[in-house]
PDB file of C-alpha atoms in Angstrom:
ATOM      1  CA  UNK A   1       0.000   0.000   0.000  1.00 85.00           C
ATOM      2  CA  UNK A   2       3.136   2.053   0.941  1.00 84.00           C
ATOM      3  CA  UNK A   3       4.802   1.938  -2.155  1.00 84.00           C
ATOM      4  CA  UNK A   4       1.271   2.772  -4.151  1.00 88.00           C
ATOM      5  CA  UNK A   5       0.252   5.625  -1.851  1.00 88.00           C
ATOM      6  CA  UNK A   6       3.448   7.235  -1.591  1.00 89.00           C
ATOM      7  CA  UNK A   7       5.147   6.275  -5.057  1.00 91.00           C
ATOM      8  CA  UNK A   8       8.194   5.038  -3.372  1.00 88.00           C
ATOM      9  CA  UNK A   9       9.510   1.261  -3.888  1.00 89.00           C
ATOM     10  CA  UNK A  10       8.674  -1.285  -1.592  1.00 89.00           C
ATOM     11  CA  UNK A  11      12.427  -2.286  -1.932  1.00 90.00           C
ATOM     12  CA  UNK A  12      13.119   1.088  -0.461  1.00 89.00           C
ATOM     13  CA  UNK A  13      10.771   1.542   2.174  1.00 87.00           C
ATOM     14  CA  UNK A  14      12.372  -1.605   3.662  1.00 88.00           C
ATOM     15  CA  UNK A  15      15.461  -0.755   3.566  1.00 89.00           C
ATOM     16  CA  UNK A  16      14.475   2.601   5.347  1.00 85.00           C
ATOM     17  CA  UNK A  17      12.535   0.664   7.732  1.00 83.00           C
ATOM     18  CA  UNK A  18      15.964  -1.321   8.227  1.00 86.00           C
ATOM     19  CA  UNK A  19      17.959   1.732   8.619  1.00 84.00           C
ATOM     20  CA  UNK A  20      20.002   0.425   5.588  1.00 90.00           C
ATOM     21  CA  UNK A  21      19.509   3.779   3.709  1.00 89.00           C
ATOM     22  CA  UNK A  22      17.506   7.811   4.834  1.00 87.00           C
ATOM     23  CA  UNK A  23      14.717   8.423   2.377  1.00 86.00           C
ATOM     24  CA  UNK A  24      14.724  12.212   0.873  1.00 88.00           C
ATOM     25  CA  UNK A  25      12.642  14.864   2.533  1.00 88.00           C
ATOM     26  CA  UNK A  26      10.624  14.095  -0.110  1.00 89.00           C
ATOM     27  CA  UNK A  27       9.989  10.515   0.152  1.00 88.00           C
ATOM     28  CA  UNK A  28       9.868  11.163   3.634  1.00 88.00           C
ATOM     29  CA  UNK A  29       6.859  13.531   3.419  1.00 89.00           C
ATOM     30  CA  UNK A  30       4.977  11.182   0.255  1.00 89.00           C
ATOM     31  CA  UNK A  31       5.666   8.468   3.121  1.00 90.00           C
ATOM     32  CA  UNK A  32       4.241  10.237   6.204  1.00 86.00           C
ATOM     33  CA  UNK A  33       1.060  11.471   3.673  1.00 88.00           C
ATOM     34  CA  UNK A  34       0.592   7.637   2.635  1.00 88.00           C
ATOM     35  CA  UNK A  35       0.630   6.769   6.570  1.00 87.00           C
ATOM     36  CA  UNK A  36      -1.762   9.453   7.307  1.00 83.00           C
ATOM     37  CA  UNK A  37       0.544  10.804   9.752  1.00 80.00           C
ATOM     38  CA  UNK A  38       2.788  14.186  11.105  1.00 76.00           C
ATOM     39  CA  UNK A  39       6.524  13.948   8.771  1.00 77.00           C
ATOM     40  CA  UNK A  40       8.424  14.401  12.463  1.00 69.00           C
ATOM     41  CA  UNK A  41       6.625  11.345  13.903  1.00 72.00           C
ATOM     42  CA  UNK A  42       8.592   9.208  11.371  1.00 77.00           C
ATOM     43  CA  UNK A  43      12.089  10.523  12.263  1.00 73.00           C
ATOM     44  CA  UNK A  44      12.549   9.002  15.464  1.00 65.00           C
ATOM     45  CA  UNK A  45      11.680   9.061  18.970  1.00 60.00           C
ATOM     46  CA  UNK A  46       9.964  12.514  20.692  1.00 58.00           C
ATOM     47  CA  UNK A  47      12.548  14.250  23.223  1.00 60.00           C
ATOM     48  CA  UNK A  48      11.751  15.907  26.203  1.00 61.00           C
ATOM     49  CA  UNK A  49       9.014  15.550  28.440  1.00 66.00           C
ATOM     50  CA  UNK A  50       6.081  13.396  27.988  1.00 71.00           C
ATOM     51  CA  UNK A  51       4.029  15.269  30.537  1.00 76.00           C
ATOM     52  CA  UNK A  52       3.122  18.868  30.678  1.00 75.00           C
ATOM     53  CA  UNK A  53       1.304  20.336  33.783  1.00 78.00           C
ATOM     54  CA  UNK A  54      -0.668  23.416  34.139  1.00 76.00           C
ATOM     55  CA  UNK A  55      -1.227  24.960  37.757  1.00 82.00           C
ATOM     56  CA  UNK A  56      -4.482  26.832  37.960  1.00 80.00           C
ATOM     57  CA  UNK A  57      -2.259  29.541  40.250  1.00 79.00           C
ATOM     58  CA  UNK A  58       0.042  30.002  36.890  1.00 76.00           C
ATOM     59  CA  UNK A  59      -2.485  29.927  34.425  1.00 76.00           C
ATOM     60  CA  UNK A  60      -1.766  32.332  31.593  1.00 75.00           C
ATOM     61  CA  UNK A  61      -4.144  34.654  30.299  1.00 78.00           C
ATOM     62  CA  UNK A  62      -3.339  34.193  26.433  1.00 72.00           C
ATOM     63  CA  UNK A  63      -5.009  37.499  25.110  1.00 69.00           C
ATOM     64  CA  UNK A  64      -7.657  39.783  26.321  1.00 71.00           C
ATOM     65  CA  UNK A  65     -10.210  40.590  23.572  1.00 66.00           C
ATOM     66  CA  UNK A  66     -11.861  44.222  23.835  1.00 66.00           C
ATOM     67  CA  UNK A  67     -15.344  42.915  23.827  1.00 66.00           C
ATOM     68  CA  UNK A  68     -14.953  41.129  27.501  1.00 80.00           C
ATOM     69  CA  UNK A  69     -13.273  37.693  26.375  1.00 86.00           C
ATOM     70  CA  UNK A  70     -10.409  36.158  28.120  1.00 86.00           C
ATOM     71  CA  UNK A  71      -8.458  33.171  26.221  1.00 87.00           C
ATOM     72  CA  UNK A  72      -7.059  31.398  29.431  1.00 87.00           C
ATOM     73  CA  UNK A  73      -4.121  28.626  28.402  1.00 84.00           C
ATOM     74  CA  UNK A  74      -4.860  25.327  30.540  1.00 86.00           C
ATOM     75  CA  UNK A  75      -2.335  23.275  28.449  1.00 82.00           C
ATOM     76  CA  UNK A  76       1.039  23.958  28.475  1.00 74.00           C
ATOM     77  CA  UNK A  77       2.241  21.807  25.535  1.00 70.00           C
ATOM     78  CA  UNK A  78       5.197  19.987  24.706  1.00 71.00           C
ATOM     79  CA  UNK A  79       7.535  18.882  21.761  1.00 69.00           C
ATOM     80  CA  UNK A  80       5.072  16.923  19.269  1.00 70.00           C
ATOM     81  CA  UNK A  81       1.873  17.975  21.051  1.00 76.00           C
ATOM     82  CA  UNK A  82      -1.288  17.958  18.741  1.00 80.00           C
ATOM     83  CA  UNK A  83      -4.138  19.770  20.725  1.00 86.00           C
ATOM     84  CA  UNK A  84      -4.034  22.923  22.745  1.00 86.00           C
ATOM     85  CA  UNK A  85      -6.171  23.224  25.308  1.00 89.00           C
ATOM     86  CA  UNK A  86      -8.106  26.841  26.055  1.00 89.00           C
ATOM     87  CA  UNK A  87     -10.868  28.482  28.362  1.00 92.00           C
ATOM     88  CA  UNK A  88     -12.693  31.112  27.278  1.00 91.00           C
ATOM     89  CA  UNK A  89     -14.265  33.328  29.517  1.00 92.00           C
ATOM     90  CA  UNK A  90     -17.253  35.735  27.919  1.00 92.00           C
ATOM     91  CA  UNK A  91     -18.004  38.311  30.107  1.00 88.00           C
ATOM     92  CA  UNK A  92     -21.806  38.910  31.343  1.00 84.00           C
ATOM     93  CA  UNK A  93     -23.619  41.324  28.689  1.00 72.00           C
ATOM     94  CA  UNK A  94     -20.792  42.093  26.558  1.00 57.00           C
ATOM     95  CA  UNK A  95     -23.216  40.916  23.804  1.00 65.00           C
ATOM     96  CA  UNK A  96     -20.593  41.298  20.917  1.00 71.00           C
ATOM     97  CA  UNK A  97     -19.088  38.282  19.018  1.00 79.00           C
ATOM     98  CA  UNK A  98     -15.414  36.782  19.344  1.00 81.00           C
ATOM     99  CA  UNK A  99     -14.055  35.572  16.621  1.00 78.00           C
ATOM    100  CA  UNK A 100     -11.719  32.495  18.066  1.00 78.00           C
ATOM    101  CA  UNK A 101      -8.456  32.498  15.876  1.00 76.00           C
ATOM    102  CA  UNK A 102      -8.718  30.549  12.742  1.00 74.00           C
ATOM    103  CA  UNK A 103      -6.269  27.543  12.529  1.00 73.00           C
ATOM    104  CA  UNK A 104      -6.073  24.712   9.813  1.00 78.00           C
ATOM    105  CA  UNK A 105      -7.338  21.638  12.470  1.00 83.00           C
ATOM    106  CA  UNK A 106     -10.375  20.253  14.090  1.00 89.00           C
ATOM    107  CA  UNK A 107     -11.877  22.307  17.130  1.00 90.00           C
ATOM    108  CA  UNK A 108     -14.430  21.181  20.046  1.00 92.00           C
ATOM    109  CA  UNK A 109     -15.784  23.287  22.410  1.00 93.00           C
ATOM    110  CA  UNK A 110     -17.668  22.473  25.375  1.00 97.00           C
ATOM    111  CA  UNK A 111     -19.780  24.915  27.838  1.00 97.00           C
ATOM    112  CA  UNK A 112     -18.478  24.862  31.369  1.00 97.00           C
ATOM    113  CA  UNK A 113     -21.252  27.743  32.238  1.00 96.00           C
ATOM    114  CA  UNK A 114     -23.786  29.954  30.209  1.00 95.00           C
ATOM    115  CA  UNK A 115     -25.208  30.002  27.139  1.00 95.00           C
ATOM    116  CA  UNK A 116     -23.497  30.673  23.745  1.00 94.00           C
ATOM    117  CA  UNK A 117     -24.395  31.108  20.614  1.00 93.00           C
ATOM    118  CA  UNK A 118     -22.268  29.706  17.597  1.00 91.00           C
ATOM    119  CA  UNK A 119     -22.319  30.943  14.217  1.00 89.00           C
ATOM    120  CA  UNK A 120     -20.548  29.310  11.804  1.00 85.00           C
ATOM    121  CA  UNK A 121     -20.099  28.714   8.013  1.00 70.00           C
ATOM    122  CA  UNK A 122     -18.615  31.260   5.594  1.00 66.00           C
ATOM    123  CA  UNK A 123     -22.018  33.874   6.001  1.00 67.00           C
ATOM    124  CA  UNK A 124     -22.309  32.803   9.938  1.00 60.00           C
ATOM    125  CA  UNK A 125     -25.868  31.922   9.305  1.00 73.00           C
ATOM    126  CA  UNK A 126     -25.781  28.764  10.878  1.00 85.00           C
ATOM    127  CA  UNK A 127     -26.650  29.167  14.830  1.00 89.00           C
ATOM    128  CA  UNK A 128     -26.031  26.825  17.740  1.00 92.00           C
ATOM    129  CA  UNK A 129     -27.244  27.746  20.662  1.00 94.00           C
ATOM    130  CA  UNK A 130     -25.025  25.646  23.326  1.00 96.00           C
ATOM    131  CA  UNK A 131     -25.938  25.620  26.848  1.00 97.00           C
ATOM    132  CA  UNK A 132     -23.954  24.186  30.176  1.00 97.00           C
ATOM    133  CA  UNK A 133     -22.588  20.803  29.810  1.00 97.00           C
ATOM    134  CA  UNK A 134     -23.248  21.235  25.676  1.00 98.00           C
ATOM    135  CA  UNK A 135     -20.581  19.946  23.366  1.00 97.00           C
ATOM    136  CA  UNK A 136     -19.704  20.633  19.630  1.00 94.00           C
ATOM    137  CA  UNK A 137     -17.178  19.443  17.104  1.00 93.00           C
ATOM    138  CA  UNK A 138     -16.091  21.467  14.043  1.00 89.00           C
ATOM    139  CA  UNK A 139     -14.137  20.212  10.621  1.00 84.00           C
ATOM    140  CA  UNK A 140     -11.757  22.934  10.128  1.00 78.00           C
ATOM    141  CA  UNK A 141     -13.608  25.692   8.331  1.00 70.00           C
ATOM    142  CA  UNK A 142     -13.188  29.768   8.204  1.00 65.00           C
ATOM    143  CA  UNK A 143     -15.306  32.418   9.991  1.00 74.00           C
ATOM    144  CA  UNK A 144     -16.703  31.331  13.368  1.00 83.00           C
ATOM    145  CA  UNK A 145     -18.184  33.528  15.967  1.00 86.00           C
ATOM    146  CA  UNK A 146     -18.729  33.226  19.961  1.00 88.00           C
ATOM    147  CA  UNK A 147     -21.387  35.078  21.371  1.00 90.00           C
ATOM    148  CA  UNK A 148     -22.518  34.914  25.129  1.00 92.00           C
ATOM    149  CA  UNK A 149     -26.334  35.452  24.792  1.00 93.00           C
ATOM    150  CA  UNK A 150     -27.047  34.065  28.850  1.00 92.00           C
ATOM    151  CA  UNK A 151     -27.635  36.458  32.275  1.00 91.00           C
ATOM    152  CA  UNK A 152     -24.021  35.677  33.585  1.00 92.00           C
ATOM    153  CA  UNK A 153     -20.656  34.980  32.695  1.00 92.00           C
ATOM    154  CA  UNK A 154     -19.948  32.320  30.049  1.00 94.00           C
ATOM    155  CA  UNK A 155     -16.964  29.646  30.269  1.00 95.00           C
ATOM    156  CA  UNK A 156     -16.394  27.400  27.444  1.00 95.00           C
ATOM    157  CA  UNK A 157     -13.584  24.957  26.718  1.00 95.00           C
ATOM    158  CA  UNK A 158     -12.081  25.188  23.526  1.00 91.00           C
ATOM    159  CA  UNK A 159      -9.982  22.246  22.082  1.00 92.00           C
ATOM    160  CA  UNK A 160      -8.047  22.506  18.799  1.00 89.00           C
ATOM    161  CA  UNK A 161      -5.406  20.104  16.650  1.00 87.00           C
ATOM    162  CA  UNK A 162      -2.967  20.910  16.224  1.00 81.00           C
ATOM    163  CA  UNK A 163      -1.768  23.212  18.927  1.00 80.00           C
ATOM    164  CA  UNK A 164      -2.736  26.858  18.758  1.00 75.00           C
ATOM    165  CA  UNK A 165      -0.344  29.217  20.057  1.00 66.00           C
ATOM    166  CA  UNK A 166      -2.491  32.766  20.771  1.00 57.00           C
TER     167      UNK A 166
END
């Protein structure tokens, strides 16, 4: 399947599998595309850390958006992470719509507390109205918008892969 999907010899991808020879960056990418998988994951093993903890006392407050949202960083990330992990907080009333930054990977979001309103597709006429304990998963797409339509303060998870950095 290998050598069909990726145009590269089965002669050769066993002798890269044996370490007998390094495929090209090119093979190496036509490869990692025929395996469905991130190029870097095929060049060896992952360094560093395999854990990566957030304290809620050093939480970092990624950006502050003028229309009363807070982007909150509960992941901290580490060499060949593929999600980031982020909690928006919508302020009571502040009625406008965020735009969450656009990024070329999946995205869930999940409602800690509130009610939001989700408008997506490229005119942001299709509405979701997500409520506490409400979940939703998005292909990647452009033009999304958060709005906080309840009485209080909104909190909603936001997922995305790969990592975001804000």
């Amino acid at each position: 399947d290998i050598e069909r999907k990726a145009n590269v010899s089965a002669t050769h991808v066993s002798e890269i599998e044996r370490g007998l020879t390094s495929p090209t960056v090119g093979a190496l990418l036509r490869i990692a595309d025929a395996l469905e998988t991130p190029a870097y994951r095929l060049l060896g093993e992952e360094t560093g850390s395999r854990v990566s903890v957030v304290r809620s006392s050093a939480r970092m407050v990624l950006a502050e958006v003028g229309s009363g949202a807070r982007y909150h960083r509960l992941s901290g990330g580490f060499a060949g992470a593929e999600l980031s992990l982020v909690e928006i907080e919508l302020e009571q009333g502040s009625g406008r719509a965020v735009a969450p930054p656009l990024h070329p990977g999946e995205e869930l979001l999940h409602v800690l507390r509130g009610v939001v309103e989700l408008n997506t597709g490229d005119d942001g006429r299709e509405r979701d109205v997500l409520k506490e304990g409400d979940s939703i998963h998005l292909r990647p797409h452009s033009g999304r918008t958060l709005r906080n339509i309840g009485d209080g303060e909104a909190r909603v998870l936001w997922m995305v892969s790969p990592p975001i950095s804000l």
